[in-house]
Short mmCIF file of C-alpha atoms and ligand atoms in Angstrom, two decimals:
data_model
loop_
_atom_site.label_atom_id
_atom_site.label_comp_id
_atom_site.label_asym_id
_atom_site.label_seq_id
_atom_site.Cartn_x
_atom_site.Cartn_y
_atom_site.Cartn_z
CA MET X 521 -0.05 -0.05 -0.30
CA GLU X 522 2.73 2.65 0.68
CA ASN X 523 4.74 1.83 -2.27
CA LYS X 524 1.38 2.28 -4.27
CA GLN X 525 0.81 5.76 -2.41
CA LYS X 526 4.52 6.66 -3.29
CA LEU X 527 4.05 5.69 -6.99
CA SER X 528 0.74 7.41 -7.04
CA GLU X 529 2.42 10.76 -5.78
CA THR X 530 5.39 10.61 -8.08
CA LEU X 531 3.69 9.48 -11.50
CA GLN X 532 0.12 10.40 -11.33
CA MET X 533 -0.76 13.75 -12.21
CA LYS X 534 -3.61 16.04 -10.44
CA LYS X 535 -4.92 19.03 -10.42
CA GLN X 536 -5.10 21.21 -7.27
CA ASN X 537 -7.80 23.72 -6.34
CA ILE X 538 -6.16 26.92 -6.10
CA PHE X 539 -7.73 28.19 -3.01
CA ASP X 540 -7.13 24.70 -1.25
CA VAL X 541 -3.35 25.01 -1.21
CA SER X 542 -3.37 28.47 -0.54
CA ASP X 543 -1.90 30.40 2.17
CA ASP X 544 -3.75 33.56 3.66
CA ASP X 545 -1.22 35.89 2.05
CA LYS X 546 -1.94 34.29 -1.12
CA LYS X 547 -5.50 34.34 -0.42
CA ARG X 548 -5.25 38.22 0.41
CA LYS X 549 -3.43 38.43 -2.98
CA ILE X 550 -5.96 36.89 -5.02
CA PHE X 551 -9.12 38.87 -3.59
CA ASP X 552 -6.80 42.33 -3.97
CA PHE X 553 -6.12 41.34 -7.74
CA ALA X 554 -9.52 40.93 -8.28
CA GLU X 555 -10.65 44.38 -6.90
CA GLY X 556 -8.54 45.95 -9.33
CA TYR X 557 -10.17 43.57 -11.69
CA LYS X 558 -13.88 44.32 -11.30
CA CYS X 559 -12.96 47.84 -11.73
CA PHE X 560 -11.51 47.62 -14.59
CA LEU X 561 -14.39 45.28 -16.11
CA ASP X 562 -17.09 48.18 -14.76
CA GLU X 563 -14.93 50.95 -16.87
CA ALA X 564 -14.42 48.82 -20.09
CA LYS X 565 -18.13 47.56 -21.48
CA THR X 566 -16.79 47.98 -24.77
CA GLU X 567 -13.04 47.88 -26.99
CA ARG X 568 -13.31 51.38 -27.10
CA LEU X 569 -13.85 51.53 -23.71
CA ALA X 570 -11.11 49.10 -22.54
CA VAL X 571 -8.28 51.29 -25.11
CA ILE X 572 -9.13 53.94 -23.00
CA THR X 573 -8.81 52.76 -19.90
CA ALA X 574 -5.87 50.71 -20.96
CA ILE X 575 -4.01 54.06 -22.34
CA SER X 576 -5.00 55.52 -18.96
CA ALA X 577 -3.36 52.96 -16.87
CA ALA X 578 -0.20 52.88 -19.19
CA LYS X 579 0.45 56.90 -18.96
CA GLU X 580 0.10 56.04 -15.28
CA TYR X 581 3.49 53.57 -16.10
CA GLY X 582 5.39 56.05 -18.13
CA TYR X 583 4.57 54.82 -21.52
CA THR X 584 4.28 57.10 -24.25
CA GLU X 585 2.32 56.74 -27.38
CA TYR X 586 4.51 55.35 -30.02
CA ILE X 587 4.66 57.09 -33.65
CA PRO X 588 5.47 54.70 -35.92
CA GLY X 589 8.93 55.35 -37.92
CA GLU X 590 10.55 56.67 -34.52
CA LYS X 591 14.00 55.88 -32.88
CA LEU X 592 13.54 53.38 -29.84
CA VAL X 593 16.19 52.40 -27.74
CA PRO X 594 16.32 49.89 -24.55
CA GLY X 595 13.93 51.20 -21.79
CA ASP X 596 11.39 52.80 -23.49
CA ARG X 597 7.86 51.83 -22.45
CA LYS X 598 5.44 52.53 -25.69
CA TYR X 599 1.70 52.54 -26.66
CA TYR X 600 0.04 52.39 -30.20
CA ASN X 601 -3.50 52.86 -30.37
CA ASN X 602 -4.70 51.52 -33.76
CA ARG X 603 -8.44 53.56 -34.24
CA GLY X 604 -9.66 53.42 -30.60
CA LYS X 605 -10.18 50.01 -31.34
CA SER X 606 -6.95 47.66 -30.74
CA LEU X 607 -4.24 48.56 -28.72
CA PHE X 608 -0.25 47.45 -28.35
CA VAL X 609 1.98 48.22 -25.49
CA PHE X 610 5.74 47.23 -25.42
CA LYS X 611 8.75 47.79 -23.79
CA VAL X 612 11.93 47.74 -25.26
CA GLY X 613 14.17 45.42 -23.38
CA SER X 614 18.11 45.30 -22.91
CA GLU X 615 19.14 41.79 -24.30
CA ASN X 616 19.47 41.25 -28.16
CA LEU X 617 16.47 40.84 -29.91
CA ALA X 618 17.39 38.69 -32.73
CA GLU X 619 18.43 36.26 -30.70
CA ASN X 620 15.91 35.96 -27.93
CA GLY X 621 12.86 37.48 -30.17
CA MET X 622 9.93 39.34 -28.05
CA ARG X 623 7.53 38.03 -25.26
CA ILE X 624 4.20 38.50 -27.04
CA LEU X 625 0.82 38.48 -25.28
CA ALA X 626 -2.03 38.72 -26.74
CA ALA X 627 -5.89 39.11 -25.50
CA HIS X 628 -8.97 40.46 -26.97
CA ILE X 629 -11.18 43.27 -25.93
CA ASP X 630 -14.19 42.70 -28.01
CA SER X 631 -17.24 40.94 -26.91
CA PRO X 632 -20.42 39.75 -27.96
CA ARG X 633 -23.24 42.32 -27.74
CA LEU X 634 -25.88 44.26 -29.98
CA ASP X 635 -25.13 46.18 -32.31
CA LEU X 636 -27.48 49.22 -33.93
CA LYS X 637 -28.51 48.57 -37.58
CA GLN X 638 -27.54 51.72 -39.62
CA VAL X 639 -31.10 52.42 -39.74
CA PRO X 640 -32.05 51.76 -36.75
CA LEU X 641 -35.01 54.01 -35.27
CA TYR X 642 -38.86 53.02 -35.75
CA GLU X 643 -42.11 53.27 -33.96
CA GLU X 644 -44.62 50.47 -33.48
CA SER X 645 -47.60 50.51 -31.29
CA GLY X 646 -46.88 53.05 -29.30
CA MET X 647 -43.69 51.83 -28.85
CA ALA X 648 -39.87 53.00 -30.01
CA PHE X 649 -37.41 51.03 -30.82
CA PHE X 650 -33.68 49.86 -32.27
CA LYS X 651 -33.13 47.09 -34.66
CA THR X 652 -30.10 45.54 -33.71
CA HIS X 653 -27.61 42.93 -35.52
CA TYR X 654 -26.19 40.84 -33.12
CA TYR X 655 -22.03 40.61 -32.51
CA GLY X 656 -20.11 37.29 -31.99
CA GLY X 657 -22.00 34.44 -30.57
CA ILE X 658 -24.61 34.73 -28.50
CA LYS X 659 -27.46 32.47 -27.37
CA LYS X 660 -30.38 35.38 -28.57
CA TYR X 661 -32.80 34.26 -25.93
CA GLN X 662 -30.25 35.21 -23.20
CA TRP X 663 -30.21 39.13 -23.97
CA THR X 664 -34.01 39.43 -23.33
CA THR X 665 -35.82 40.93 -20.65
CA ILE X 666 -32.32 42.23 -19.00
CA PRO X 667 -31.00 45.81 -18.71
CA LEU X 668 -29.11 47.58 -21.40
CA SER X 669 -26.68 50.08 -21.83
CA LEU X 670 -25.72 51.66 -24.66
CA HIS X 671 -22.46 52.94 -26.22
CA GLY X 672 -20.43 54.33 -29.13
CA VAL X 673 -19.98 57.04 -31.31
CA ILE X 674 -21.53 58.80 -33.97
CA ILE X 675 -19.63 60.80 -36.58
CA LYS X 676 -21.92 63.66 -37.37
CA LYS X 677 -22.46 65.13 -40.68
CA ASP X 678 -20.38 68.03 -40.53
CA GLY X 679 -17.58 65.26 -39.08
CA THR X 680 -17.79 65.97 -35.33
CA GLU X 681 -17.67 63.09 -32.96
CA VAL X 682 -20.22 62.32 -30.27
CA THR X 683 -19.39 59.79 -27.42
CA VAL X 684 -22.38 57.88 -26.16
CA ARG X 685 -22.60 56.05 -22.48
CA ILE X 686 -25.62 55.82 -21.02
CA GLY X 687 -27.06 53.11 -19.03
CA ASP X 688 -23.93 52.67 -16.35
CA LYS X 689 -24.25 55.27 -13.63
CA GLU X 690 -26.89 55.14 -10.95
CA GLY X 691 -30.10 57.10 -12.62
CA ASP X 692 -29.39 56.65 -15.77
CA PRO X 693 -32.15 55.20 -17.73
CA VAL X 694 -31.41 51.56 -19.33
CA PHE X 695 -32.47 49.35 -22.47
CA TYR X 696 -34.42 46.27 -23.08
CA ILE X 697 -35.76 43.68 -25.43
CA ASN X 698 -39.01 42.11 -24.64
CA ASP X 699 -39.93 38.32 -24.70
CA LEU X 700 -43.43 37.01 -24.32
CA LEU X 701 -45.22 36.13 -21.29
CA PRO X 702 -45.99 32.75 -20.39
CA HIS X 703 -49.27 32.78 -20.75
CA LEU X 704 -48.70 33.20 -24.38
CA SER X 705 -46.27 31.10 -24.84
CA GLN X 706 -47.56 27.60 -25.82
CA GLU X 707 -46.20 27.85 -29.59
CA GLN X 708 -42.85 29.53 -28.47
CA TYR X 709 -42.33 26.53 -26.00
CA GLN X 710 -42.60 24.34 -28.96
CA LYS X 711 -39.76 25.83 -30.66
CA PRO X 712 -35.72 24.94 -30.44
CA LEU X 713 -34.13 26.75 -27.97
CA GLY X 714 -31.54 28.32 -30.49
CA THR X 715 -34.99 29.48 -32.71
CA ALA X 716 -37.41 30.45 -30.39
CA ILE X 717 -35.98 34.28 -30.44
CA THR X 718 -34.73 34.92 -33.56
CA GLY X 719 -32.14 37.51 -34.29
CA GLU X 720 -34.33 39.98 -35.96
CA SER X 721 -36.62 39.96 -33.10
CA LEU X 722 -33.85 41.62 -30.65
CA ASN X 723 -34.98 44.88 -30.83
CA ILE X 724 -34.60 47.48 -28.30
CA LEU X 725 -37.07 49.25 -25.93
CA ILE X 726 -35.96 52.87 -25.96
CA GLY X 727 -39.35 55.01 -25.94
CA GLY X 728 -43.09 55.17 -24.87
CA MET X 729 -43.95 58.70 -24.82
CA PRO X 730 -45.48 60.71 -27.47
CA LEU X 731 -44.32 63.94 -28.51
CA LYS X 732 -46.19 66.99 -26.46
CA GLU X 733 -50.29 67.48 -27.33
CA ASP X 734 -49.49 64.93 -30.52
CA GLU X 735 -50.89 61.57 -30.70
CA GLY X 736 -50.73 60.53 -34.18
CA ASP X 737 -48.40 57.82 -35.61
CA GLY X 738 -44.63 58.12 -35.68
CA SER X 739 -45.05 60.32 -32.81
CA VAL X 740 -42.81 58.54 -30.19
CA LYS X 741 -40.09 58.12 -32.50
CA LEU X 742 -40.44 61.55 -33.58
CA ASN X 743 -39.95 62.68 -29.60
CA VAL X 744 -37.02 60.33 -28.93
CA LEU X 745 -35.46 61.95 -31.72
CA LYS X 746 -36.13 65.28 -30.24
CA ILE X 747 -34.84 64.28 -27.29
CA LEU X 748 -31.75 62.79 -29.42
CA ASN X 749 -31.23 65.98 -31.10
CA ASP X 750 -31.83 67.98 -27.67
CA THR X 751 -28.91 65.81 -25.83
CA TYR X 752 -26.43 64.61 -29.04
CA GLY X 753 -27.31 67.51 -31.60
CA ILE X 754 -27.92 64.58 -33.99
CA THR X 755 -30.55 64.12 -36.46
CA GLU X 756 -31.88 60.04 -37.89
CA GLU X 757 -29.61 59.86 -40.80
CA ASP X 758 -26.44 60.31 -37.95
CA PHE X 759 -27.08 56.90 -37.33
CA ILE X 760 -25.40 56.21 -40.65
CA SER X 761 -22.12 57.47 -39.73
CA ALA X 762 -22.15 55.75 -35.89
CA GLU X 763 -20.86 52.58 -34.06
CA LEU X 764 -23.89 52.07 -30.86
CA THR X 765 -23.39 48.93 -29.17
CA CYS X 766 -25.80 47.48 -26.25
CA VAL X 767 -24.23 45.77 -24.09
CA PRO X 768 -25.45 44.36 -20.41
CA ALA X 769 -26.07 46.79 -17.82
CA PHE X 770 -25.02 45.08 -14.90
CA ASN X 771 -21.74 45.88 -12.92
CA ALA X 772 -19.47 43.09 -11.58
CA ARG X 773 -20.51 41.40 -8.35
CA ASP X 774 -18.94 38.77 -6.47
CA ILE X 775 -20.79 35.53 -6.78
CA GLY X 776 -21.38 32.77 -4.08
CA PHE X 777 -21.36 33.37 -0.01
CA ASP X 778 -17.43 32.91 -0.16
CA ARG X 779 -16.69 35.44 -2.73
CA ALA X 780 -14.42 33.22 -4.59
CA LEU X 781 -16.01 33.90 -8.00
CA ILE X 782 -16.96 37.42 -9.98
CA GLY X 783 -20.02 37.41 -12.15
CA ALA X 784 -19.87 39.86 -15.29
CA TYR X 785 -20.47 40.78 -18.61
CA GLY X 786 -17.30 40.40 -20.70
CA HIS X 787 -14.84 38.11 -18.79
CA ASP X 788 -14.05 37.15 -22.63
CA ASP X 789 -11.95 38.16 -23.13
CA ARG X 790 -11.13 41.19 -20.39
CA VAL X 791 -10.41 38.60 -17.90
CA CYS X 792 -7.21 37.90 -19.65
CA ALA X 793 -6.77 41.43 -20.79
CA TYR X 794 -6.03 42.91 -17.32
CA PRO X 795 -4.11 40.49 -15.93
CA LEU X 796 -1.89 41.28 -19.42
CA LEU X 797 -1.64 44.96 -18.77
CA ARG X 798 -0.70 44.36 -14.86
CA ALA X 799 1.75 41.89 -15.94
CA ILE X 800 3.68 44.07 -18.53
CA PHE X 801 3.52 47.48 -16.20
CA GLU X 802 4.78 45.60 -13.01
CA SER X 803 7.17 43.53 -14.91
CA ASP X 804 11.09 43.65 -14.32
CA THR X 805 12.50 41.85 -17.52
CA PRO X 806 15.46 42.44 -19.94
CA HIS X 807 13.25 40.98 -22.75
CA THR X 808 11.37 43.10 -25.05
CA VAL X 809 8.20 42.57 -24.18
CA LEU X 810 4.80 43.37 -26.32
CA GLY X 811 1.04 43.26 -25.41
CA ILE X 812 -1.60 43.24 -27.62
CA LEU X 813 -5.04 43.66 -26.69
CA ALA X 814 -7.25 42.84 -29.94
CA ASP X 815 -10.56 44.02 -31.22
CA LYS X 816 -12.55 41.87 -33.84
CA GLU X 817 -11.95 38.25 -32.30
CA GLU X 818 -15.53 37.25 -31.83
CA ILE X 819 -16.34 37.93 -35.43
CA GLY X 820 -13.15 36.27 -37.05
CA SER X 821 -10.25 38.72 -36.45
CA LEU X 822 -10.46 40.57 -39.54
CA GLY X 823 -9.88 44.14 -40.44
CA ASN X 824 -7.80 46.79 -39.64
CA THR X 825 -8.16 46.45 -36.09
CA GLY X 826 -8.36 42.44 -35.79
CA MET X 827 -5.27 40.25 -35.19
CA GLN X 828 -5.62 39.50 -39.29
CA SER X 829 -4.35 42.96 -39.86
CA MET X 830 -0.86 43.55 -40.90
CA ILE X 831 -0.73 46.24 -38.17
CA LEU X 832 1.36 43.63 -36.08
CA LEU X 833 3.86 42.77 -38.50
CA ASP X 834 4.26 46.52 -39.01
CA LEU X 835 4.81 47.21 -35.29
CA ILE X 836 7.29 44.08 -34.91
CA HIS X 837 9.15 45.55 -38.38
CA GLY X 838 9.24 49.00 -36.83
CA ILE X 839 10.64 47.78 -33.47
CA SER X 840 13.39 45.53 -34.88
CA GLU X 841 14.17 47.73 -37.41
CA SER X 842 14.73 50.67 -35.36
CA LEU X 843 16.55 48.71 -32.76
CA GLY X 844 19.19 47.45 -35.63
CA TYR X 845 17.45 43.35 -36.02
CA SER X 846 16.74 41.62 -38.81
CA PRO X 847 12.74 41.22 -38.54
CA MET X 848 12.47 37.82 -39.61
CA ALA X 849 15.07 36.79 -37.05
CA VAL X 850 12.94 38.89 -34.53
CA ARG X 851 9.68 36.98 -35.47
CA ALA X 852 11.41 33.51 -35.75
CA ALA X 853 12.70 33.81 -31.75
CA SER X 854 9.49 35.49 -30.36
CA LYS X 855 7.11 33.77 -28.16
CA CYS X 856 3.30 34.24 -27.32
CA LEU X 857 0.60 33.69 -25.38
CA SER X 858 -2.32 33.88 -26.95
CA ALA X 859 -4.82 34.84 -23.43
CA ASP X 860 -8.22 34.18 -24.35
CA VAL X 861 -10.76 32.23 -22.10
CA ASN X 862 -11.84 28.70 -22.15
CA ALA X 863 -15.05 26.62 -21.06
CA ALA X 864 -15.23 25.34 -17.50
CA PHE X 865 -16.50 22.09 -16.85
CA ASP X 866 -19.67 22.55 -15.81
CA PRO X 867 -21.57 19.82 -13.48
CA ASN X 868 -24.89 20.73 -15.14
CA PHE X 869 -23.87 20.29 -18.35
CA LYS X 870 -21.31 17.30 -18.02
CA ASP X 871 -22.25 15.64 -21.34
CA VAL X 872 -20.55 18.07 -23.46
CA TYR X 873 -17.38 17.91 -21.89
CA GLU X 874 -14.58 15.68 -21.27
CA ALA X 875 -13.83 15.70 -17.83
CA ARG X 876 -10.12 14.51 -18.25
CA ASN X 877 -9.55 17.49 -20.86
CA SER X 878 -11.30 20.22 -19.49
CA ALA X 879 -11.01 23.09 -17.37
CA MET X 880 -12.28 22.84 -14.12
CA ILE X 881 -12.81 25.79 -11.77
CA SER X 882 -10.08 27.73 -9.25
CA CYS X 883 -7.83 25.40 -10.59
CA GLY X 884 -5.52 27.62 -12.73
CA THR X 885 -5.12 29.43 -15.67
CA THR X 886 -5.53 26.40 -18.56
CA MET X 887 -3.54 25.88 -21.42
CA SER X 888 -4.70 24.86 -24.94
CA LYS X 889 -2.55 23.09 -27.23
CA TYR X 890 -5.13 23.86 -29.59
CA THR X 891 -8.77 24.69 -30.47
CA GLY X 892 -10.54 24.00 -33.77
CA ALA X 893 -13.30 21.78 -34.24
CA ARG X 894 -13.69 18.69 -35.84
CA GLY X 895 -10.38 16.91 -36.80
CA LYS X 896 -8.80 19.91 -35.11
CA SER X 897 -9.63 21.94 -37.82
CA GLY X 898 -8.55 26.00 -38.21
CA THR X 899 -6.02 26.10 -35.36
CA SER X 900 -2.68 26.60 -35.08
CA ASP X 901 -2.01 23.75 -32.70
CA ALA X 902 1.65 24.36 -30.61
CA SER X 903 4.14 22.24 -30.61
CA ALA X 904 5.31 20.21 -28.03
CA GLU X 905 9.00 21.66 -27.96
CA PHE X 906 6.55 24.99 -27.13
CA VAL X 907 4.48 23.92 -24.88
CA GLY X 908 7.47 22.20 -22.97
CA TYR X 909 9.39 25.69 -22.64
CA VAL X 910 6.26 27.58 -21.28
CA ARG X 911 5.46 24.48 -18.99
CA ARG X 912 9.19 24.58 -17.54
CA ILE X 913 9.04 28.32 -17.11
CA PHE X 914 5.50 28.01 -15.15
CA ASP X 915 7.37 25.13 -13.01
CA LYS X 916 10.62 27.44 -11.99
CA CYS X 917 8.12 30.29 -10.76
CA GLY X 918 5.65 28.24 -9.11
CA VAL X 919 2.61 29.18 -11.58
CA ARG X 920 -0.80 26.88 -10.93
CA TRP X 921 -1.94 25.71 -14.35
CA GLN X 922 -3.83 22.70 -16.06
CA THR X 923 -4.65 21.78 -19.55
CA SER X 924 -7.70 21.71 -21.29
CA GLU X 925 -9.70 21.90 -24.83
CA LEU X 926 -13.28 23.42 -25.18
CA GLY X 927 -15.58 20.61 -24.85
CA ARG X 928 -16.30 16.91 -25.94
CA VAL X 929 -14.35 15.75 -29.99
CA ASP X 930 -16.93 17.10 -32.54
CA LEU X 931 -19.72 18.81 -30.31
CA GLY X 932 -18.67 21.89 -31.31
CA GLY X 933 -15.15 23.81 -31.03
CA GLY X 934 -14.18 27.45 -31.06
CA GLY X 935 -11.34 29.65 -32.34
CA THR X 936 -8.97 32.19 -31.16
CA VAL X 937 -5.92 34.47 -32.60
CA ALA X 938 -3.50 32.31 -32.03
CA MET X 939 -3.10 30.54 -35.62
CA TYR X 940 -2.71 34.47 -36.65
CA ILE X 941 0.05 34.65 -34.63
CA ALA X 942 1.45 31.89 -35.38
CA ASN X 943 1.34 32.22 -39.13
CA LEU X 944 3.75 35.19 -38.45
CA ASN X 945 6.31 32.22 -37.55
CA ILE X 946 5.85 32.69 -34.28
CA ASP X 947 5.51 30.28 -31.65
CA THR X 948 2.25 30.17 -30.13
CA VAL X 949 -0.08 28.85 -27.49
CA ASP X 950 -3.15 29.39 -26.15
CA LEU X 951 -4.02 30.28 -22.01
CA GLY X 952 -6.30 31.35 -20.31
CA VAL X 953 -8.93 31.94 -17.96
CA PRO X 954 -12.00 29.09 -17.53
CA VAL X 955 -14.92 30.77 -17.91
CA ILE X 956 -18.93 29.40 -16.82
CA SER X 957 -21.63 30.61 -19.44
CA MET X 958 -19.07 31.93 -21.63
CA HIS X 959 -20.60 34.92 -23.92
CA ALA X 960 -24.02 34.91 -21.56
CA PRO X 961 -24.97 38.17 -20.68
CA TYR X 962 -23.30 37.70 -17.28
CA GLU X 963 -20.17 35.16 -17.13
CA VAL X 964 -18.83 33.67 -14.19
CA VAL X 965 -14.82 32.69 -13.25
CA SER X 966 -12.99 32.19 -10.46
CA LYS X 967 -10.69 34.93 -8.64
CA ALA X 968 -8.12 32.09 -8.16
CA ASP X 969 -7.97 31.69 -11.67
CA ILE X 970 -7.68 35.28 -12.45
CA TYR X 971 -4.20 35.52 -10.39
CA SER X 972 -3.19 32.64 -11.72
CA THR X 973 -3.64 33.77 -14.96
CA TYR X 974 -1.47 37.14 -13.99
CA GLU X 975 1.10 34.40 -12.55
CA ALA X 976 1.32 32.88 -15.41
CA PHE X 977 1.84 36.31 -17.50
CA ARG X 978 4.60 37.23 -15.76
CA ALA X 979 6.30 34.03 -15.56
CA PHE X 980 6.32 34.31 -18.67
CA VAL X 981 7.62 38.17 -19.73
CA GLU X 982 10.12 37.70 -16.65
CA CYS X 983 12.14 34.08 -17.15
MN1 MN C 1186 -12.43 34.70 -26.14
MN1 MN C 1187 -15.11 34.68 -26.92
#
């Protein structure tokens, strides 16, 4: 028996709950870190707000704006704001960049949400609504009957920009999507969950009062337009050149009697973006470190603010050439953690997971060697050599982590930005926080896993 136990301890792998193996000091660090994260979440509800929040934090750490083509020297701390929707922060190290490459951390700051159409405003049966087109993978029925806030920018006819942010502050009105009362839902109940609420029915309730002394048709819409004109100086045509988006109007809150978990909108992927920024800002390292906060991940990483854009390649070239290194050599020697969330094993839905290869809540940041679906289609699949390298670093720095893939084989799948970075000849693997109810208006993560992710990022940029 003794021999069996000894062999089991030395030979077998086992996951451990981080709270279970942490002393009081560690637990305090975990909980303190979570407080900062919750503040970040409440500020950074859209990619634009995340960029603004991240830049102001970067400035506090002495980062200044990078001008393409500028001469860099070791010690420089820079940020590059790509159109207000994606952000790069980097720190120039002292070591040879061609030999050691960059340490890159890449998270995304866009989250599933409801975007307004270009002609959104209409009135029906005494109520005014906005038409929407959803952004990213959502379960549509989850977005009805919850408070929503409205964010974004409007470029007016004369080119001036108006910023909209309404529904977050105490006392602000919020917005809403109707659902059918149970009393009249017999037919709706018969429909599959995925079609009971359609994309075209996700109309946002924004008003219910006609213009004064006018109860004719269209008067509720006109009243809303008048309020918008008084508040923002816009007309209906200005929606054409606007990016307005509705997100859940919930703030981040602790979940559970023990406060071990956090519920919030947009953990995916700000729960990696926040530790990424903290790790880069707080690290002391001879390496050159690059942090990426990408846009458009939820809709395929396309466009000039997504990870498929040439901007990453351009930046690496700009930095390399300014310091006198071959960009090709720098990329070949660089290493990247694609920092994105994964599905946490959920005992309420265990059939869709394969427990041995699932991320368990509070057992640490989780590495996915590959993502994709149907025979690993659509993944960069990190090499054993690179996974081995990351593993040695985590072990050396005492990072608690686990590995996982997203769900059972052939049941679904997902992608991240990893493949687009790997395509540039950069070793890349996915690592991030396990999430319960991913892409729901209110998602859940463990404070222990957020802190573990932060420790993993620090180990990666410092070792
Ligand atoms: Mn994600
Ligand atoms: Mn996602």
